[in-house]
Tab-separated table of C-alpha atoms in Angstrom:
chain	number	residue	atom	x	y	z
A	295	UNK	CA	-17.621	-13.670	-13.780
A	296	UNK	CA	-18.612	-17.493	-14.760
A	297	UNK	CA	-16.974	-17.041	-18.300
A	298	UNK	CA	-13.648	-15.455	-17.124
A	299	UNK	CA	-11.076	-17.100	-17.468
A	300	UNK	CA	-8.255	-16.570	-15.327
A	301	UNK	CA	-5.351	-17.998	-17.373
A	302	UNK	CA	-6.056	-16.329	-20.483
A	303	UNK	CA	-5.807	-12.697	-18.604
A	304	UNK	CA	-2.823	-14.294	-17.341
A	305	UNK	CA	-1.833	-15.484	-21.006
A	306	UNK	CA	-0.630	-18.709	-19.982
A	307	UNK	CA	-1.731	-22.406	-19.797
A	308	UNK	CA	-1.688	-24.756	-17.277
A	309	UNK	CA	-0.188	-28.286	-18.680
A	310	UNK	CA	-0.973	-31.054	-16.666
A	311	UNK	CA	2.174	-31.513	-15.296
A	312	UNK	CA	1.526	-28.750	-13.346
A	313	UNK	CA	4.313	-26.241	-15.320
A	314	UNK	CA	2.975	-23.415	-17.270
A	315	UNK	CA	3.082	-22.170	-21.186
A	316	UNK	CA	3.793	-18.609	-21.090
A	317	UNK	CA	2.479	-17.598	-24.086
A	318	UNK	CA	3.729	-13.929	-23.325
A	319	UNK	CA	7.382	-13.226	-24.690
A	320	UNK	CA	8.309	-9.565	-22.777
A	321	UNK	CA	11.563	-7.482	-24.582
A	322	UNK	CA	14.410	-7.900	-22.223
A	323	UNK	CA	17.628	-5.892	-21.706
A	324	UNK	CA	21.147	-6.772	-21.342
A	325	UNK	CA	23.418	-5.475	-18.462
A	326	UNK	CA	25.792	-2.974	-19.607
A	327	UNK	CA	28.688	-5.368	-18.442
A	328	UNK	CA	31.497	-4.429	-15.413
A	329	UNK	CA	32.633	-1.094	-16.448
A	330	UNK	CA	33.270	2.142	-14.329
A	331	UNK	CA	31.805	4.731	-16.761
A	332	UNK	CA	29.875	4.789	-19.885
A	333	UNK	CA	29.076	7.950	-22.020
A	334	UNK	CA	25.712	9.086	-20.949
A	335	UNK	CA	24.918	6.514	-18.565
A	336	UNK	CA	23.687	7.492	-15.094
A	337	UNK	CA	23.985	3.360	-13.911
A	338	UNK	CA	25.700	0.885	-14.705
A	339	UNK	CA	24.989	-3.149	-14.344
A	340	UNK	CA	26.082	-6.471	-14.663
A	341	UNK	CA	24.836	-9.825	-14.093
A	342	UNK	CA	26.273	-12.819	-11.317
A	343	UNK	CA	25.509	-15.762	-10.958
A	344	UNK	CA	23.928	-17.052	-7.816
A	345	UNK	CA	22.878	-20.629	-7.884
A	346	UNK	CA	23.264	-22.707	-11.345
A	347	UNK	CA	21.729	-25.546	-10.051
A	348	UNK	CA	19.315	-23.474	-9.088
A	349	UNK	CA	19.272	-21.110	-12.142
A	350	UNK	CA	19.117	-18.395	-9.667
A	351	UNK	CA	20.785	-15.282	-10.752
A	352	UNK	CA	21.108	-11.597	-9.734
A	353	UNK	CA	21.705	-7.743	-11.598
A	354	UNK	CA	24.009	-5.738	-9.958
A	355	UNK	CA	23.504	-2.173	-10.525
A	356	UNK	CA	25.389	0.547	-9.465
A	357	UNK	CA	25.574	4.841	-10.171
A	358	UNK	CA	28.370	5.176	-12.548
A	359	UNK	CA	29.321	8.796	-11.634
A	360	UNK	CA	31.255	7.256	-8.262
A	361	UNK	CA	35.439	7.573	-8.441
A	362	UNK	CA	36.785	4.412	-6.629
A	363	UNK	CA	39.459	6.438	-5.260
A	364	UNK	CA	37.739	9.442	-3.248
A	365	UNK	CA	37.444	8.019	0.097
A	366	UNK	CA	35.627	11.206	0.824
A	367	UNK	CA	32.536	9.539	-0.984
A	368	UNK	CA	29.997	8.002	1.837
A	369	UNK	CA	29.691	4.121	1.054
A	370	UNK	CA	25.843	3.627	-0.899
A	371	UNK	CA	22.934	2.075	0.539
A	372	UNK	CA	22.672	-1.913	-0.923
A	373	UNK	CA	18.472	-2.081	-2.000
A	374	UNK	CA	18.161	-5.926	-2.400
A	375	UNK	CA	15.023	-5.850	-5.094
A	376	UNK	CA	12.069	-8.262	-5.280
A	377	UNK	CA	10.504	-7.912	-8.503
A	378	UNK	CA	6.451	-8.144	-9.018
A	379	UNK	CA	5.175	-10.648	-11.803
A	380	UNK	CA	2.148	-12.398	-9.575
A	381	UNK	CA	4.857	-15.354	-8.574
A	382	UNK	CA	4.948	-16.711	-12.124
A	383	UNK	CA	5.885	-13.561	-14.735
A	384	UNK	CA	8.843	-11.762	-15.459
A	385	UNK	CA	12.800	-11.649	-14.863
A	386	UNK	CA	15.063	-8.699	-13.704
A	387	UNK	CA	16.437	-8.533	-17.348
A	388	UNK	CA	12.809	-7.884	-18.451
A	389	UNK	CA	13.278	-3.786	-20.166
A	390	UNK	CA	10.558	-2.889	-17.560
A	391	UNK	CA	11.614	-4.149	-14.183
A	392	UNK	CA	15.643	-3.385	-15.807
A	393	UNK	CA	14.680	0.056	-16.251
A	394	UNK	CA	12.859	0.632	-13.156
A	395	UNK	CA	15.924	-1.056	-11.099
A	396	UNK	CA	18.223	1.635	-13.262
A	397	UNK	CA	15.990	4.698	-12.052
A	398	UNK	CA	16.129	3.669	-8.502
A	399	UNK	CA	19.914	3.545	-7.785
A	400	UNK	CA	20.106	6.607	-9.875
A	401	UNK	CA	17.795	8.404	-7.913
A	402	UNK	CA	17.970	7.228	-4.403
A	403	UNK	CA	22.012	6.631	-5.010
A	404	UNK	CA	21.976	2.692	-3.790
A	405	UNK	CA	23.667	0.165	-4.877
A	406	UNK	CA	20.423	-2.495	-6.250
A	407	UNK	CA	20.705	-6.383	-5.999
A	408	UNK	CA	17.878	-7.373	-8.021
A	409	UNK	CA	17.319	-11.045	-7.614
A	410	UNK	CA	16.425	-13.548	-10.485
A	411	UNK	CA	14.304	-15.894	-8.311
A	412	UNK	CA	12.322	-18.953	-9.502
A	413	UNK	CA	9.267	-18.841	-10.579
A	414	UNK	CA	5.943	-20.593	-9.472
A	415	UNK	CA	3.912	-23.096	-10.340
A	416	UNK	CA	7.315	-24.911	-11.362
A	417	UNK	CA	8.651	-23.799	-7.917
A	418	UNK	CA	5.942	-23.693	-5.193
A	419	UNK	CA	6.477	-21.086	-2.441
A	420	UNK	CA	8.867	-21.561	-0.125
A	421	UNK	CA	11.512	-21.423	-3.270
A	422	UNK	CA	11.219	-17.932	-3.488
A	423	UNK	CA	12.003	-16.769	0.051
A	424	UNK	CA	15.094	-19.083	0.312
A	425	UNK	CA	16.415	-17.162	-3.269
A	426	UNK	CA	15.931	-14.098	-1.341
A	427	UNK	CA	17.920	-15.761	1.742
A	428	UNK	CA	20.756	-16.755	-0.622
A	429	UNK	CA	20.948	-13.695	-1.798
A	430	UNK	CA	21.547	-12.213	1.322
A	431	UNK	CA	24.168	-15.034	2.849
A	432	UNK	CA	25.893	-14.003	-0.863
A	433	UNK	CA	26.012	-10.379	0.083
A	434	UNK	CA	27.519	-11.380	3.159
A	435	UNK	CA	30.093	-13.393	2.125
A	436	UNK	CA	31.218	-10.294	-0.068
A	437	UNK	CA	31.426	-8.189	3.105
A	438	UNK	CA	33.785	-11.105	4.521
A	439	UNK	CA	36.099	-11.057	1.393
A	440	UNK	CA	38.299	-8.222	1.483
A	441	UNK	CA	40.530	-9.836	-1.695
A	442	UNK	CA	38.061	-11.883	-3.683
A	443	UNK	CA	34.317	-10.027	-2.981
A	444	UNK	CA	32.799	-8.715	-5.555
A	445	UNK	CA	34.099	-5.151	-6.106
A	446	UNK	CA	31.289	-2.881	-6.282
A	447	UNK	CA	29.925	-3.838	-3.401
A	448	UNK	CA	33.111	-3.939	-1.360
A	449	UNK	CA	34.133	-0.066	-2.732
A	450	UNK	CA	30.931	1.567	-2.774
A	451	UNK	CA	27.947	-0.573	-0.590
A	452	UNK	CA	27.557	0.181	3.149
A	453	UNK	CA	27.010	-3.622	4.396
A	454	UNK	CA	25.606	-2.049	7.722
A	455	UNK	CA	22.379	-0.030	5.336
A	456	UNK	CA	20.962	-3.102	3.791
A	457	UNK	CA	16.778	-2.794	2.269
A	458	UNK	CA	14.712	-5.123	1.382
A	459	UNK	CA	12.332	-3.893	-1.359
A	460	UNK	CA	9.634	-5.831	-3.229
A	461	UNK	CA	7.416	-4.995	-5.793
A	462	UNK	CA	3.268	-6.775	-5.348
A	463	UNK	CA	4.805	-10.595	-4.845
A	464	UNK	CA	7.899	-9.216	-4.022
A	465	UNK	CA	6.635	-7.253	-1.042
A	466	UNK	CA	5.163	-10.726	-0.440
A	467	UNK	CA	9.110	-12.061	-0.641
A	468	UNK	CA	10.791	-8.909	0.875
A	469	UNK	CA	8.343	-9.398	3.973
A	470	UNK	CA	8.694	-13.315	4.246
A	471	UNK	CA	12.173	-13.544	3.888
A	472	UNK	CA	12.531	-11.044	6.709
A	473	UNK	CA	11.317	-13.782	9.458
A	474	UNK	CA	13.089	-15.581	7.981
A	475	UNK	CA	16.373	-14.104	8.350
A	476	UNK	CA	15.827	-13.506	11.928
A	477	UNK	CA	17.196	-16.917	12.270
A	478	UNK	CA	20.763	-16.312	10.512
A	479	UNK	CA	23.815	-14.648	11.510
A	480	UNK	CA	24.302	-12.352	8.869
A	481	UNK	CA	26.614	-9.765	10.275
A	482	UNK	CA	27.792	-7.385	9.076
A	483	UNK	CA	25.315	-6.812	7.111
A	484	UNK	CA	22.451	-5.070	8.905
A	485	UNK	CA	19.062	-5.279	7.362
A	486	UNK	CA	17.709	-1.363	7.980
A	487	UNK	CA	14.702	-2.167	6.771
A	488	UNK	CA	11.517	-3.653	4.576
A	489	UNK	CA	10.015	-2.064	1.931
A	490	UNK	CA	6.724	-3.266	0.610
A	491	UNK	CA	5.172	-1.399	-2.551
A	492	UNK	CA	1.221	-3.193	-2.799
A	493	UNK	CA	2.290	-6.140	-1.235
A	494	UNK	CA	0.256	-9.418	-2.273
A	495	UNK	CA	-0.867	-11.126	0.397
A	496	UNK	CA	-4.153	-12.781	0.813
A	497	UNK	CA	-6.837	-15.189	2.952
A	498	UNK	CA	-9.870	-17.873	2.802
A	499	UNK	CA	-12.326	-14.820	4.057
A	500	UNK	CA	-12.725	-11.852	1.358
A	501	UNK	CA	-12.445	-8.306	2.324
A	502	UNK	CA	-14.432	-5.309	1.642
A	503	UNK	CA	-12.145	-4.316	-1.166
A	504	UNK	CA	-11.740	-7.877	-2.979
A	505	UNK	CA	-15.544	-7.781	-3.073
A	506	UNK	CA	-15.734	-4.457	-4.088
A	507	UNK	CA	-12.881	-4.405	-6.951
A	508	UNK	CA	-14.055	-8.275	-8.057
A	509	UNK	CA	-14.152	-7.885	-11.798
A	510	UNK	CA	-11.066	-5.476	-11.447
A	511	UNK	CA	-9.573	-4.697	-15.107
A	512	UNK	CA	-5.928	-5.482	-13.836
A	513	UNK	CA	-6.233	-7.712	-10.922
A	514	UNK	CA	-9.733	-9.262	-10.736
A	515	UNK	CA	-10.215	-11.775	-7.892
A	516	UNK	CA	-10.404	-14.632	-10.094
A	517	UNK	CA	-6.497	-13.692	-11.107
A	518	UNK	CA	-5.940	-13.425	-7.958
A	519	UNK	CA	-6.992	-16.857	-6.354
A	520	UNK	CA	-4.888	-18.493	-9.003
A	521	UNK	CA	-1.826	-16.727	-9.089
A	522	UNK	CA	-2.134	-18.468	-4.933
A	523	UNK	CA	-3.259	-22.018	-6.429
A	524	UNK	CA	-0.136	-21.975	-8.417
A	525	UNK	CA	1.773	-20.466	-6.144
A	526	UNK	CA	1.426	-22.158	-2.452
A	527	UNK	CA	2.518	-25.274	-0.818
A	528	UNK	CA	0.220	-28.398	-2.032
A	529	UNK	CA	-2.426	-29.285	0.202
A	530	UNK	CA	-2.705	-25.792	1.531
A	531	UNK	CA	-4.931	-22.878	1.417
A	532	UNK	CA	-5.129	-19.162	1.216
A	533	UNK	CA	-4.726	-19.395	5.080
A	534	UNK	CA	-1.580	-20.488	5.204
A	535	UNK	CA	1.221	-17.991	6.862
A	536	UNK	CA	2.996	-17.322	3.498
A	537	UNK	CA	-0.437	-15.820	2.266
A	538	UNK	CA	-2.174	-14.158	5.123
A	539	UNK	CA	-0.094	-12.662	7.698
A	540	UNK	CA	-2.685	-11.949	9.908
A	541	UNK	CA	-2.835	-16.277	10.913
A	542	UNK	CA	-1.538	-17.144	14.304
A	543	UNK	CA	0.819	-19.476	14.429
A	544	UNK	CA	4.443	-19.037	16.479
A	545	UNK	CA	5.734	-17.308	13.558
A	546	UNK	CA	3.784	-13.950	15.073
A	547	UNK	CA	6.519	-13.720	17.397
A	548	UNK	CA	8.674	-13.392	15.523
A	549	UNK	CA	7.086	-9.878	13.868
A	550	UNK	CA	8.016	-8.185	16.605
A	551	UNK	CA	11.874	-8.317	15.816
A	552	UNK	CA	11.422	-7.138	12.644
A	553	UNK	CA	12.760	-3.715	12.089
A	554	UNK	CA	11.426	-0.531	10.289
A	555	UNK	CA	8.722	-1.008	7.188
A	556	UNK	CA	7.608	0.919	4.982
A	557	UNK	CA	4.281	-0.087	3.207
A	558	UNK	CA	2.884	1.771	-0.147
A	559	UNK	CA	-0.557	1.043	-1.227
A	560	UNK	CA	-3.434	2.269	-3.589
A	561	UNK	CA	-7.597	3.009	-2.741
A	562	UNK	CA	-7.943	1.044	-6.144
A	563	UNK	CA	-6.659	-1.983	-5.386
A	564	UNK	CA	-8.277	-5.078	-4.295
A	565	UNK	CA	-5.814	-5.857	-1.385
A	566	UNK	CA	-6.032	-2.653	-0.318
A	567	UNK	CA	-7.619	-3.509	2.861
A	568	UNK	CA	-5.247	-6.495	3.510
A	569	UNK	CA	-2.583	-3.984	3.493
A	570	UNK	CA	-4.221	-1.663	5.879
A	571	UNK	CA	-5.099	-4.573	7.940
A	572	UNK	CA	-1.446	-5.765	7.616
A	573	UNK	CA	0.097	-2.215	9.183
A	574	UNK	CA	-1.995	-2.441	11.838
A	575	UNK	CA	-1.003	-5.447	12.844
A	576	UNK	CA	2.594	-4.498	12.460
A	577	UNK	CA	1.249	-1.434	14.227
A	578	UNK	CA	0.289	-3.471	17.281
A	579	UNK	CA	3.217	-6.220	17.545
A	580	UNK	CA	5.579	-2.837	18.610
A	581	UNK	CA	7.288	-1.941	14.728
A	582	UNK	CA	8.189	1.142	13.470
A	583	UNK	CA	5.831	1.506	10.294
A	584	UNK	CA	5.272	4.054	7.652
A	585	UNK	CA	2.130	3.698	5.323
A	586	UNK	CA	1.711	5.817	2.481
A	587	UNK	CA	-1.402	5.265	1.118
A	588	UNK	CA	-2.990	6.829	-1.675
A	589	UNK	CA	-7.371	6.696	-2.110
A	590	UNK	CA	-6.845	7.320	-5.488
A	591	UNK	CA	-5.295	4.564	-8.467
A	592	UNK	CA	-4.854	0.909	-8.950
A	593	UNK	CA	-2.771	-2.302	-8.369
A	594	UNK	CA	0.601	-1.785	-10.632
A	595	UNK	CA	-0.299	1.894	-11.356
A	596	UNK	CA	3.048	3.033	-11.098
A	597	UNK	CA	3.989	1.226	-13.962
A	598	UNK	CA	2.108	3.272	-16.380
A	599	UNK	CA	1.970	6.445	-14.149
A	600	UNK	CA	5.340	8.102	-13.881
A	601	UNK	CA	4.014	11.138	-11.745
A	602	UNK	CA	3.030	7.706	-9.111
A	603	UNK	CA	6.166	6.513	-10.006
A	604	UNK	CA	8.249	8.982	-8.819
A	605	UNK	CA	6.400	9.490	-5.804
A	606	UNK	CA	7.177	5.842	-4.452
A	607	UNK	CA	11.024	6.969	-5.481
A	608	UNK	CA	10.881	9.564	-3.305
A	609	UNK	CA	8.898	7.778	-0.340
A	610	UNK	CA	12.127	5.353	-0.579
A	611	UNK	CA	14.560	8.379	-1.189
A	612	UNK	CA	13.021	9.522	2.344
A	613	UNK	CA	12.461	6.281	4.096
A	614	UNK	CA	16.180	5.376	3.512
């Protein structure tokens, strides 16, 4: 493990202003634009701005088989998305994360907000969670706007069956942001509830897993402690509430108003007894949680496993 090097699994490199090369350029898709219907396409999308001085964007997708005019139709689920990417890779119009964000409002029917948010080291953690928050305060302004919202939202998303979903780091987000929003008035929008597929959280102390799954092929713990380096508050450690949940600290009050969670999670990975240890907790502070967790496969499997894939579809298809 001496001669790993961390940043060149990572391909990046760390300049010493603290900002990264990524030396990784991943194909990207364009929206299909604001149209109702397009031959032979089960969703459509389109970008919106959320914060230019921010450069904080999100992808609005939508199933396109949905008349505007049949009031019969029962308003969609909104699935506000958190992509993975280890707090520094990747952007909702990556192909990958576009098409993944296609398949789920196709199959679970939602409406999807998948939310550009900056990345780390350039922005340290908080930055992430407030992107997430302004995403949310967005969505409610739409709610608020009979004339000027944006459309699809106001014709086909039910404000009061609002998810947040994140993806590794975005579970991270999804679950952070939470707590936070406990502290805004965000009616009408309801949030239903938290969806965390492997989240990435962390700690000082390693677990049985992390020692176990060190020289992991995907997520070794050497990737691991620097994706946090780059990613946390200066001056702080692997500790601090935004990695490890499990800290006390007044925030733990808080857990308890959170509502229902559902937490995915893989025998393979090394966090997979931070995860466990994480539902218990959520266990004991009085929440609704459901934990599918599977002995068998690896951090990110469902990426290259459509069979595991699907299954996480379907835990959200039933969850929702």
């Amino acid at each position: 493990m001496s001669k790993f090097d961390p940043y060149d699994h990572l391909s990046v490199v760390l300049n010493k202003d603290g900002t990264l090369t990524r030396l990784l350029a991943f194909p990207t898709t364009p929206a299909t634009g604001d149209q109702d219907h397009l031959p032979g396409q089960a969703v459509v999308s389109k970008d919106i701005t959320l914060d230019a001085d921010k450069k904080t964007w999100i992808r609005l997708y939508r199933p396109s088989k949905l008349p505007s005019n049949d009031k019969s139709i029962a308003k969609l689920p909104i699935i506000i998305f958190f992509h993975a990417g280890g707090w520094i890779h990747f952007s909702v119009a990556n192909t990958m994360i576009h098409e993944s964000c296609n398949h789920l409002s196709s199959e679970v029917l939602a409406i999807v907000v998948a939310v550009e948010y900056r990345l780390a080291p350039e922005n340290k953690l908080p930055a992430q969670y407030y992107d997430a928050i302004d995403t949310v305060l967005w969505i409610k302004n739409q709610a608020l706007d009979s004339v000027n919202g944006e459309q699809w939202l106001r014709e086909y998303g039910d404000f009061s069956r609002c998810y947040l979903y994140g993806v590794s780091c975005g579970g991270n987000i999804a679950f952070n942001s939470a707590l936070k929003l406990l502290d805004r008035k965000i009616e009408p929008l309801r949030i239903n509830g938290i969806i965390m597929n492997q989240p990435l959280f962390g700690g000082k102390m390693r677990t049985k897993s992390e020692m176990r799954l060190a020289s992991d092929t995907f997520f070794p713990l050497p990737v691991i402690d620097v994706l946090w380096d780059l990613a946390l508050p200066q001056g702080t450690d692997r500790d601090h509430r935004f990695c490890n949940p499990m800290v006390d600290g007044p925030y733990r009050d808080k857990i308890k108003k959170l509502g229902r969670c559902l937490v995915i999670g893989f025998g393979g990975d090394p966090l997979i007894d931070r995860q466990q240890d994480f539902v218990q907790m959520l266990v004991k502070e009085g929440i609704m949680v459901e934990a599918r967790f599977d002995d068998v496969g690896f951090h990110g499997i469902d990426v290259v496993d459509s069979r595991r894939a699907a299954a996480i579809t379907n835990f959200i298809k039933e969850f929702i």
